[in-house]
Amino acid sequence: MGDQPPYGQQPYGQPMPPVQPQSAGAKWGPTSIGGLEAHIAAGLGYFFTPILPLIFFFMEKNNRFVRFHAMQSILLGVAAVVFYIVVFILQTVIFVGSSAADSATGGTGAIGATGGLVGCLISCLYGIGSLAFLGFWIWGLISGFTGKYTKLPIVGGLAERWAGGPAQPAY
């Protein structure tokens, strides 16, 4: 115990130099977006989809971390729109088809009831899909603001490829 220097001091009694805290985005290097740190720009890239991510993606030329998160946000927004359109078309086709089939069979109601049940299940799919997209959006948002390079399922690989490859820390 006599060999060990006191807590907070280097050997021979010299005080330790102060530790400078480093922000989460500093490791990703500088950005070309108005002096924003990389993690702030990456997190903001999930807001106002698709406008702000598109601006960040095309303005940022050097920082792959920011470009990756912006592209991931764009692709997540596009996937959500495609999902909602497909579910809407399915629901409309099933509702109109079951109504037409029910009236063609004399209005017994059996086909209409089946169509209503399937329509209800598709509405549940719409709700579950909405929650999933919200969860992925929050996951990406937190990853961006905390400076983590997190690839979301399905869109993460595409975003990485379109952003110019995997981001490497600057230090």
Backbone as a printed PyTorch tensor [residue, N CA C, xyz], in Angstrom:
tensor([[[  0.8190,  -1.1760,   0.0000],
         [  0.0000,   0.0000,   0.0000],
         [  0.8710,   1.2510,   0.0000]],

        [[  2.0900,   1.1570,   0.4830],
         [  2.9790,   2.3030,   0.5200],
         [  3.4720,   2.7090,  -0.8580]],

        [[  3.4670,   1.7700,  -1.8510],
         [  3.9530,   2.0670,  -3.1920],
         [  2.9160,   2.8290,  -4.0180]],

        [[  1.6630,   2.7120,  -3.6560],
         [  0.5890,   3.2600,  -4.4670],
         [  0.4080,   4.7530,  -4.1800]],

        [[  0.3650,   5.5910,  -5.2570],
         [  0.1750,   7.0290,  -5.0340],
         [ -1.2530,   7.3010,  -4.5530]],

        [[ -1.4630,   8.4120,  -3.8810],
         [ -2.8120,   8.7680,  -3.4320],
         [ -3.7640,   8.9060,  -4.6240]],

        [[ -5.0480,   8.7270,  -4.3370],
         [ -6.0650,   8.8160,  -5.3870],
         [ -6.0240,  10.1860,  -6.0600]],

        [[ -6.0750,  10.2000,  -7.4070],
         [ -6.1110,  11.4490,  -8.1620],
         [ -4.7510,  12.0400,  -8.4360]],

        [[ -3.6740,  11.3340,  -8.0960],
         [ -2.3400,  11.8670,  -8.3540],
         [ -1.5180,  10.8370,  -9.1090]],

        [[ -0.6030,  11.3600,  -9.8970],
         [  0.3150,  10.5020, -10.6040],
         [  1.4440,  10.1140,  -9.6540]],

        [[  2.2370,   9.1180, -10.0380],
         [  3.3990,   8.7850,  -9.1970],
         [  4.2870,  10.0110,  -8.9850]],

        [[  5.0010,  10.0140,  -7.9120],
         [  5.9380,  11.0690,  -7.5260],
         [  5.2120,  12.3410,  -7.0970]],

        [[  3.8880,  12.2550,  -6.7720],
         [  3.1780,  13.3850,  -6.1950],
         [  2.7040,  14.4430,  -7.1650]],

        [[  2.8410,  14.2100,  -8.4620],
         [  2.3920,  15.2060,  -9.4300],
         [  0.8880,  15.0500,  -9.6670]],

        [[  0.1320,  16.1530,  -9.6920],
         [ -1.3100,  16.0380,  -9.9310],
         [ -1.6000,  15.5940, -11.3710]],

        [[ -2.7050,  14.8910, -11.5250],
         [ -3.0960,  14.4160, -12.8580],
         [ -3.6610,  15.5790, -13.6630]],

        [[ -3.4300,  15.5840, -14.9740],
         [ -4.0040,  16.6490, -15.8070],
         [ -5.5320,  16.5060, -15.8290]],

        [[ -6.2520,  17.6260, -15.9460],
         [ -7.7200,  17.5310, -15.9680],
         [ -8.1980,  16.7770, -17.2180]],

        [[ -9.2410,  16.0000, -17.0310],
         [ -9.8070,  15.2340, -18.1360],
         [-10.8570,  16.0910, -18.8360]],

        [[-10.7110,  16.2440, -20.1240],
         [-11.6610,  17.0100, -20.9180],
         [-12.7570,  16.0790, -21.4110]],

        [[-14.0120,  16.3520, -21.0430],
         [-15.0900,  15.4910, -21.5410],
         [-15.2400,  15.6480, -23.0470]],

        [[-15.5450,  14.5510, -23.6950],
         [-15.6940,  14.5580, -25.1380],
         [-17.1420,  14.2320, -25.4790]],

        [[-17.7160,  14.9920, -26.3910],
         [-19.1180,  14.7620, -26.7330],
         [-19.2540,  13.4910, -27.5680]],

        [[-20.4950,  13.0040, -27.6510],
         [-20.7670,  11.7660, -28.3730],
         [-20.4760,  11.8910, -29.8610]],

        [[-20.6220,  13.0820, -30.4180],
         [-20.4350,  13.2510, -31.8550],
         [-19.0240,  13.6010, -32.2570]],

        [[-18.1750,  13.9400, -31.2920],
         [-16.8190,  14.3550, -31.6270],
         [-16.0400,  13.2290, -32.2950]],

        [[-16.3260,  11.9870, -31.9420],
         [-15.5700,  10.8790, -32.5210],
         [-15.8790,  10.6780, -34.0010]],

        [[-16.9910,  11.2520, -34.4940],
         [-17.3550,  11.0880, -35.8990],
         [-16.7930,  12.2050, -36.7700]],

        [[-16.1060,  13.1450, -36.1890],
         [-15.4590,  14.1950, -36.9550],
         [-16.3820,  15.3670, -37.2440]],

        [[-15.8400,  16.3640, -37.9340],
         [-16.6190,  17.5770, -38.2100],
         [-17.6660,  17.3450, -39.3020]],

        [[-18.6650,  18.2070, -39.2900],
         [-19.6950,  18.1630, -40.3350],
         [-19.6280,  19.4500, -41.1380]],

        [[-20.2670,  19.4370, -42.2750],
         [-20.3360,  20.6480, -43.0930],
         [-21.7080,  21.2950, -42.9820]],

        [[-22.4470,  20.9740, -41.9280],
         [-23.7920,  21.5050, -41.7310],
         [-23.7640,  22.5390, -40.6240]],

        [[-23.4370,  23.7330, -40.9340],
         [-23.5260,  24.8640, -40.0270],
         [-22.8720,  24.7010, -38.6710]],

        [[-21.7820,  23.9770, -38.5750],
         [-21.0790,  23.8280, -37.3150],
         [-21.7200,  22.8680, -36.3240]],

        [[-22.7270,  22.1190, -36.7480],
         [-23.3450,  21.1350, -35.8580],
         [-22.3930,  19.9710, -35.6200]],

        [[-22.4260,  19.4410, -34.4050],
         [-21.6630,  18.2240, -34.1440],
         [-22.3700,  17.0650, -34.8440]],

        [[-21.6210,  16.0230, -35.1410],
         [-22.1470,  14.9140, -35.9350],
         [-23.3500,  14.2490, -35.2810]],

        [[-23.3030,  14.0350, -33.9760],
         [-24.4170,  13.3450, -33.3330],
         [-25.6840,  14.2030, -33.3020]],

        [[-25.5450,  15.5110, -33.2190],
         [-26.7200,  16.3940, -33.2440],
         [-27.3310,  16.3890, -34.6410]],

        [[-26.4950,  16.4960, -35.6670],
         [-26.9940,  16.4710, -37.0410],
         [-27.6440,  15.1310, -37.3660]],

        [[-27.0480,  14.0360, -36.8850],
         [-27.6160,  12.7050, -37.1410],
         [-28.9710,  12.5550, -36.4650]],

        [[-29.1000,  13.0310, -35.2330],
         [-30.3800,  12.9490, -34.5330],
         [-31.4360,  13.8330, -35.1550]],

        [[-31.0480,  15.0470, -35.5390],
         [-32.0030,  15.9640, -36.1800],
         [-32.4620,  15.4390, -37.5290]],

        [[-31.6610,  14.5700, -38.1370],
         [-32.0200,  13.9950, -39.4320],
         [-33.2660,  13.1270, -39.3890]],

        [[-33.7390,  12.7920, -38.1980],
         [-34.9640,  11.9990, -38.0870],
         [-36.2110,  12.8720, -37.9450]],

        [[-36.0260,  14.1890, -37.8550],
         [-37.1620,  15.0890, -37.7360],
         [-37.5990,  15.5770, -39.1140]],

        [[-38.8680,  15.8720, -39.2290],
         [-39.4680,  16.4150, -40.4480],
         [-39.1420,  15.5750, -41.6780]],

        [[-39.2780,  14.2650, -41.5240],
         [-39.0250,  13.3530, -42.6330],
         [-40.0020,  13.6680, -43.7450]],

        [[-39.6160,  13.7570, -44.9640],
         [-38.3060,  13.5530, -45.5750],
         [-37.5330,  14.8360, -45.8380]],

        [[-38.0530,  15.9990, -45.4670],
         [-37.4370,  17.2600, -45.8730],
         [-36.0710,  17.4720, -45.2160]],

        [[-36.0090,  17.4750, -43.8940],
         [-34.7380,  17.7220, -43.2120],
         [-33.6930,  16.6450, -43.4990]],

        [[-34.0630,  15.3570, -43.5060],
         [-33.0460,  14.3540, -43.8690],
         [-32.5090,  14.5310, -45.2860]],

        [[-33.3710,  14.9140, -46.2220],
         [-32.8910,  15.1520, -47.5910],
         [-31.9060,  16.3150, -47.6290]],

        [[-32.2170,  17.3820, -46.8960],
         [-31.3060,  18.5270, -46.8420],
         [-29.9700,  18.0970, -46.2440]],

        [[-30.0170,  17.3620, -45.1190],
         [-28.7820,  16.9240, -44.4860],
         [-27.9920,  15.9780, -45.3810]],

        [[-28.6890,  15.0840, -46.0750],
         [-27.9910,  14.1090, -46.9220],
         [-27.2580,  14.8040, -48.0630]],

        [[-27.8960,  15.7870, -48.6930],
         [-27.2550,  16.4410, -49.8250],
         [-26.2800,  17.5420, -49.4200]],

        [[-26.4580,  18.1280, -48.2370],
         [-25.5080,  19.1560, -47.7830],
         [-24.2180,  18.5470, -47.2510]],

        [[-24.3340,  17.4250, -46.5690],
         [-23.1580,  16.8070, -45.9440],
         [-22.3850,  16.0150, -46.9930]],

        [[-21.1520,  16.4070, -47.2060],
         [-20.3340,  15.7390, -48.2230],
         [-19.2920,  14.8060, -47.6230]],

        [[-18.8680,  15.0420, -46.3880],
         [-17.7390,  14.3070, -45.8320],
         [-18.0990,  13.3110, -44.7410]],

        [[-19.0370,  13.6600, -43.8840],
         [-19.3100,  12.8650, -42.7040],
         [-20.3000,  11.7440, -43.0280]],

        [[-19.7960,  10.5210, -43.1150],
         [-20.6450,   9.3740, -43.4650],
         [-21.6320,   9.0290, -42.3550]],

        [[-21.2960,   9.3450, -41.1230],
         [-22.1990,   9.0760, -40.0030],
         [-23.4950,   9.8800, -40.1650]],

        [[-23.3670,  11.1480, -40.4780],
         [-24.5400,  12.0070, -40.6800],
         [-25.2900,  11.5710, -41.9350]],

        [[-24.5530,  11.2910, -43.0060],
         [-25.2030,  10.8530, -44.2550],
         [-25.9540,   9.5330, -44.0430]],

        [[-25.3660,   8.6180, -43.2830],
         [-26.0090,   7.3320, -43.0190],
         [-27.3240,   7.5210, -42.2780]],

        [[-27.3120,   8.3080, -41.1980],
         [-28.5450,   8.4970, -40.4300],
         [-29.5960,   9.2570, -41.2400]],

        [[-29.1720,  10.2220, -42.0470],
         [-30.1360,  10.9420, -42.8870],
         [-30.7690,   9.9910, -43.9040]],

        [[-29.9580,   9.1520, -44.5530],
         [-30.4910,   8.2160, -45.5340],
         [-31.3640,   7.1600, -44.8710]],

        [[-30.9890,   6.7240, -43.6860],
         [-31.7950,   5.7460, -42.9740],
         [-33.1700,   6.3340, -42.6420]],

        [[-33.2000,   7.5970, -42.2710],
         [-34.4660,   8.2640, -41.9820],
         [-35.3130,   8.3970, -43.2450]],

        [[-34.6840,   8.7390, -44.3490],
         [-35.4050,   8.8570, -45.6310],
         [-36.0060,   7.5150, -46.0090]],

        [[-35.2160,   6.4610, -45.9460],
         [-35.7020,   5.1370, -46.3250],
         [-36.7830,   4.6310, -45.3780]],

        [[-36.6740,   4.9530, -44.1030],
         [-37.7120,   4.5800, -43.1440],
         [-39.0240,   5.2930, -43.4760]],

        [[-38.9490,   6.5560, -43.8330],
         [-40.1450,   7.3020, -44.2290],
         [-40.7660,   6.7530, -45.4980]],

        [[-39.9330,   6.4070, -46.4780],
         [-40.4350,   5.8360, -47.7350],
         [-41.0880,   4.4800, -47.4680]],

        [[-40.4540,   3.6570, -46.6330],
         [-41.0290,   2.3470, -46.3010],
         [-42.3790,   2.5010, -45.6000]],

        [[-42.4960,   3.4910, -44.7270],
         [-43.7670,   3.7240, -44.0310],
         [-44.8510,   4.1400, -45.0190]],

        [[-44.5370,   5.0220, -45.9390],
         [-45.5280,   5.4670, -46.9300],
         [-45.9600,   4.2990, -47.8050]],

        [[-45.0220,   3.4880, -48.2570],
         [-45.3620,   2.3250, -49.0880],
         [-46.2450,   1.3550, -48.2920]],

        [[-45.8930,   1.1200, -47.0390],
         [-46.6900,   0.2350, -46.1860],
         [-48.1220,   0.7490, -46.0610]],

        [[-48.2790,   2.0390, -45.7790],
         [-49.6160,   2.6010, -45.6080],
         [-50.4300,   2.5330, -46.9010]],

        [[-49.8020,   2.7570, -48.0290],
         [-50.5090,   2.6860, -49.3130],
         [-50.9600,   1.2530, -49.5860]],

        [[-50.0840,   0.2840, -49.3550],
         [-50.4350,  -1.1240, -49.5940],
         [-51.5790,  -1.5520, -48.6790]],

        [[-51.5070,  -1.1920, -47.4060],
         [-52.5720,  -1.5630, -46.4760],
         [-53.8870,  -0.8860, -46.8640]],

        [[-53.8310,   0.3720, -47.2710],
         [-55.0400,   1.0770, -47.6980],
         [-55.6600,   0.4140, -48.9220]],

        [[-54.8350,   0.0510, -49.8950],
         [-55.3460,  -0.6100, -51.1020],
         [-55.9480,  -1.9630, -50.7510]],

        [[-55.2700,  -2.7400, -49.9160],
         [-55.8170,  -4.0360, -49.4940],
         [-57.1610,  -3.8750, -48.7950]],

        [[-57.2260,  -2.9270, -47.9040],
         [-58.4580,  -2.7160, -47.1590],
         [-59.5870,  -2.2690, -48.0910]],

        [[-59.2840,  -1.4000, -49.0230],
         [-60.2970,  -0.9230, -49.9630],
         [-60.7690,  -2.0490, -50.8710]],

        [[-59.8400,  -2.8330, -51.4000],
         [-60.1980,  -3.9310, -52.2950],
         [-61.0550,  -4.9600, -51.5570]],

        [[-60.6750,  -5.2730, -50.3350],
         [-61.4380,  -6.2750, -49.5800],
         [-62.8300,  -5.7420, -49.2490]],

        [[-62.9170,  -4.4790, -48.8400],
         [-64.2210,  -3.9090, -48.5000],
         [-65.1260,  -3.8230, -49.7190]],

        [[-64.6160,  -3.2810, -50.8160],
         [-65.4320,  -3.1450, -52.0290],
         [-65.7460,  -4.5210, -52.6050]],

        [[-64.7650,  -5.4000, -52.6150],
         [-64.9860,  -6.7460, -53.1600],
         [-65.9990,  -7.5320, -52.3670]],

        [[-65.9240,  -7.4450, -51.0510],
         [-66.8850,  -8.2060, -50.2410],
         [-68.2830,  -7.6090, -50.3470]],

        [[-68.3720,  -6.2960, -50.4670],
         [-69.6870,  -5.6720, -50.6380],
         [-70.2990,  -6.0460, -51.9780]],

        [[-69.4960,  -6.0390, -53.0210],
         [-69.9910,  -6.4020, -54.3510],
         [-70.3800,  -7.8730, -54.3930]],

        [[-69.5680,  -8.7320, -53.7950],
         [-69.8730, -10.1660, -53.7960],
         [-71.1180, -10.4470, -52.9720]],

        [[-71.2940,  -9.7210, -51.8870],
         [-72.4720,  -9.9160, -51.0340],
         [-73.7400,  -9.5120, -51.7730]],

        [[-73.6840,  -8.4040, -52.4940],
         [-74.8800,  -7.9840, -53.2290],
         [-75.1460,  -8.8940, -54.4250]],

        [[-74.1110,  -9.4820, -54.9910],
         [-74.2970, -10.3810, -56.1370],
         [-74.9090, -11.7110, -55.7160]],

        [[-74.6930, -12.1150, -54.4700],
         [-75.2350, -13.3960, -54.0040],
         [-76.6020, -13.2460, -53.3670]],

        [[-77.1690, -12.0990, -53.4610],
         [-78.5040, -11.9120, -52.9270],
         [-78.5140, -11.2910, -51.5550]],

        [[-77.3860, -10.8520, -51.0760],
         [-77.3380, -10.1320, -49.8060],
         [-77.5140, -10.9930, -48.5820]],

        [[-76.9950, -12.2280, -48.5810],
         [-77.1180, -13.0860, -47.4010],
         [-76.2710, -12.5850, -46.2390]],

        [[-75.2390, -11.8340, -46.5070],
         [-74.4160, -11.2550, -45.4600],
         [-73.2130, -12.0780, -45.0720]],

        [[-73.1300, -13.3310, -45.5150],
         [-72.0120, -14.1880, -45.1240],
         [-70.7050, -13.6820, -45.7170]],

        [[-70.7280, -13.3070, -46.9810],
         [-69.5030, -12.8210, -47.6270],
         [-69.1380, -11.4490, -47.0740]],

        [[-70.1440, -10.6130, -46.8570],
         [-69.8860,  -9.2910, -46.2920],
         [-69.2970,  -9.3730, -44.9060]],

        [[-69.7720, -10.3240, -44.1140],
         [-69.2340, -10.5010, -42.7630],
         [-67.7930, -10.9850, -42.8080]],

        [[-67.5100, -11.8920, -43.7310],
         [-66.1320, -12.3740, -43.8790],
         [-65.2250, -11.2420, -44.3240]],

        [[-65.6960, -10.4450, -45.2750],
         [-64.9210,  -9.2810, -45.7230],
         [-64.7090,  -8.2870, -44.6060]],

        [[-65.7260,  -8.1120, -43.7690],
         [-65.5870,  -7.2080, -42.6260],
         [-64.5670,  -7.7070, -41.6300]],

        [[-64.5400,  -9.0220, -41.4190],
         [-63.5640,  -9.6000, -40.4990],
         [-62.1470,  -9.4370, -41.0400]],

        [[-61.9650,  -9.7090, -42.3150],
         [-60.6380,  -9.5390, -42.9290],
         [-60.2370,  -8.0690, -42.9230]],

        [[-61.2040,  -7.1890, -43.1730],
         [-60.9290,  -5.7490, -43.1190],
         [-60.5000,  -5.3200, -41.7300]],

        [[-61.1260,  -5.9030, -40.7160],
         [-60.7570,  -5.6040, -39.3320],
         [-59.3330,  -6.0840, -39.0370]],

        [[-58.9820,  -7.2530, -39.5300],
         [-57.6210,  -7.7700, -39.3350],
         [-56.5930,  -6.8780, -40.0330]],

        [[-56.9570,  -6.3690, -41.1960],
         [-56.0360,  -5.4760, -41.9090],
         [-55.9020,  -4.1510, -41.1580]],

        [[-56.9840,  -3.7070, -40.5350],
         [-56.8920,  -2.5030, -39.7090],
         [-55.9450,  -2.7270, -38.5360]],

        [[-55.9750,  -3.9150, -37.9660],
         [-55.0260,  -4.2520, -36.8890],
         [-53.5960,  -4.2450, -37.4200]],

        [[-53.4120,  -4.7430, -38.6370],
         [-52.0950,  -4.7200, -39.2690],
         [-51.6100,  -3.2840, -39.4310]],

        [[-52.5240,  -2.4000, -39.7850],
         [-52.2000,  -0.9810, -39.9230],
         [-51.6970,  -0.4270, -38.5850]],

        [[-52.3920,  -0.7450, -37.4910],
         [-51.9840,  -0.2690, -36.1720],
         [-50.6530,  -0.8390, -35.7250]],

        [[-50.4630,  -2.1290, -35.9400],
         [-49.2030,  -2.7790, -35.5510],
         [-48.0470,  -2.2070, -36.3740]],

        [[-48.2780,  -2.0140, -37.6720],
         [-47.2490,  -1.4240, -38.5310],
         [-46.9030,  -0.0060, -38.1110]],

        [[-47.9260,   0.7610, -37.7240],
         [-47.6780,   2.1340, -37.2600],
         [-46.8140,   2.1400, -36.0100]],

        [[-47.1120,   1.2470, -35.0730],
         [-46.2940,   1.1520, -33.8540],
         [-44.8650,   0.7130, -34.1710]],

        [[-44.7210,  -0.2080, -35.1240],
         [-43.3850,  -0.6690, -35.5080],
         [-42.5760,   0.4760, -36.1180]],

        [[-43.1890,   1.2390, -37.0200],
         [-42.4680,   2.3630, -37.6270],
         [-42.1320,   3.4340, -36.5960]],

        [[-43.0240,   3.6780, -35.6500],
         [-42.7360,   4.6310, -34.5850],
         [-41.5550,   4.1330, -33.7450]],

        [[-41.5440,   2.8450, -33.4370],
         [-40.4340,   2.2780, -32.6700],
         [-39.1050,   2.3940, -33.4000]],

        [[-39.1060,   2.0980, -34.6980],
         [-37.8660,   2.2220, -35.4820],
         [-37.4200,   3.6760, -35.5620]],

        [[-38.3820,   4.6010, -35.6960],
         [-38.0460,   6.0220, -35.7600],
         [-37.3990,   6.4730, -34.4510]],

        [[-37.9720,   6.0630, -33.3210],
         [-37.4070,   6.4330, -32.0150],
         [-36.0370,   5.7870, -31.8260]],

        [[-35.8910,   4.5350, -32.2480],
         [-34.6100,   3.8390, -32.1520],
         [-33.5300,   4.5900, -32.9400]],

        [[-33.8520,   4.9760, -34.1770],
         [-32.8990,   5.7200, -34.9900],
         [-32.5910,   7.0870, -34.4060]],

        [[-33.6180,   7.7580, -33.9030],
         [-33.4540,   9.0730, -33.3040],
         [-32.5030,   9.0130, -32.1070]],

        [[-32.7200,   8.0580, -31.2310],
         [-31.8480,   7.9060, -30.0550],
         [-30.4330,   7.5210, -30.4830]],

        [[-30.3190,   6.6340, -31.4520],
         [-28.9910,   6.2390, -31.9440],
         [-28.2360,   7.4280, -32.5070]],

        [[-28.9170,   8.2450, -33.2740],
         [-28.2720,   9.4170, -33.8490],
         [-27.8050,  10.3930, -32.7850]],

        [[-28.7070,  10.7450, -31.8550],
         [-28.3500,  11.7210, -30.8240],
         [-27.2880,  11.2180, -29.8580]],

        [[-27.2060,   9.9180, -29.6470],
         [-26.1820,   9.3960, -28.7370],
         [-24.8790,   9.0430, -29.4520]],

        [[-24.8220,   9.2510, -30.7650],
         [-23.5920,   9.0120, -31.5040],
         [-23.3270,   7.5560, -31.8070]],

        [[-24.3740,   6.7400, -31.8520],
         [-24.2020,   5.3160, -32.1400],
         [-24.5350,   5.0340, -33.6020]],

        [[-23.7620,   4.1570, -34.1820],
         [-23.9630,   3.7460, -35.5690],
         [-24.8100,   2.4800, -35.5560]],

        [[-26.1230,   2.6410, -35.5680],
         [-27.0430,   1.5200, -35.4640],
         [-27.8060,   1.3620, -36.7660]],

        [[-27.6660,   0.1830, -37.3790],
         [-28.4020,  -0.0940, -38.6100],
         [-29.7570,  -0.6870, -38.2440]],

        [[-30.8220,  -0.0280, -38.6800],
         [-32.1650,  -0.5430, -38.4650],
         [-32.4180,  -1.7100, -39.4100]],

        [[-33.3100,  -2.6250, -39.0280],
         [-33.6150,  -3.7580, -39.9230],
         [-34.1230,  -3.2650, -41.2770]],

        [[-33.7550,  -3.9530, -42.3100],
         [-34.1460,  -3.7410, -43.7050],
         [-33.5470,  -2.4710, -44.2960]],

        [[-33.8130,  -1.2970, -43.7280],
         [-33.3510,  -0.0520, -44.3380],
         [-31.8940,   0.2720, -43.9940]],

        [[-31.3450,  -0.2990, -42.9380],
         [-29.9910,   0.0280, -42.5050],
         [-28.9150,  -0.3270, -43.5150]],

        [[-29.0220,  -1.5130, -44.1170],
         [-28.0360,  -1.9270, -45.1220],
         [-28.0660,  -1.0430, -46.3600]],

        [[-29.2670,  -0.7240, -46.8210],
         [-29.3960,   0.1770, -47.9730],
         [-28.8590,   1.5630, -47.6450]],

        [[-29.1920,   2.0630, -46.4710],
         [-28.7270,   3.3940, -46.0680],
         [-27.2060,   3.4380, -46.0210]],

        [[-26.5970,   2.3810, -45.4970],
         [-25.1410,   2.3300, -45.4220],
         [-24.5230,   2.3590, -46.8160]],

        [[-25.0900,   1.5830, -47.7210],
         [-24.5680,   1.5260, -49.0900],
         [-24.7290,   2.8740, -49.7840]],

        [[-25.8930,   3.4950, -49.6610],
         [-26.1690,   4.7540, -50.3560],
         [-25.4770,   5.9520, -49.7120]],

        [[-25.0440,   5.8040, -48.4680],
         [-24.3310,   6.8890, -47.7940],
         [-22.8360,   6.8460, -48.0780]],

        [[-22.3740,   5.8390, -48.8120],
         [-20.9680,   5.7610, -49.1790],
         [-20.1760,   4.7310, -48.4120]],

        [[-20.8440,   3.8240, -47.7580],
         [-20.1560,   2.7840, -47.0010],
         [-20.2590,   3.0310, -45.5130]],

        [[-19.7240,   2.0910, -44.7250],
         [-19.8220,   2.2550, -43.2700],
         [-19.0210,   3.4410, -42.7760]],

        [[-19.5740,   4.1130, -41.7830],
         [-18.8820,   5.2780, -41.1960],
         [-17.7790,   4.7860, -40.2730]],

        [[-16.6750,   5.4740, -40.2940],
         [-15.5450,   5.1680, -39.4310],
         [-15.3110,   6.3440, -38.4880]],

        [[-15.0870,   6.0770, -37.2070],
         [-14.7910,   7.2000, -36.2970],
         [-13.5670,   7.9750, -36.7520]],

        [[-13.5570,   9.2680, -36.4770],
         [-12.4760,  10.1390, -36.9280],
         [-11.1920,   9.9140, -36.1400]],

        [[-11.2940,   9.3820, -34.9390],
         [-10.0680,   9.1680, -34.1360],
         [ -9.7900,   7.7260, -33.9530]]])
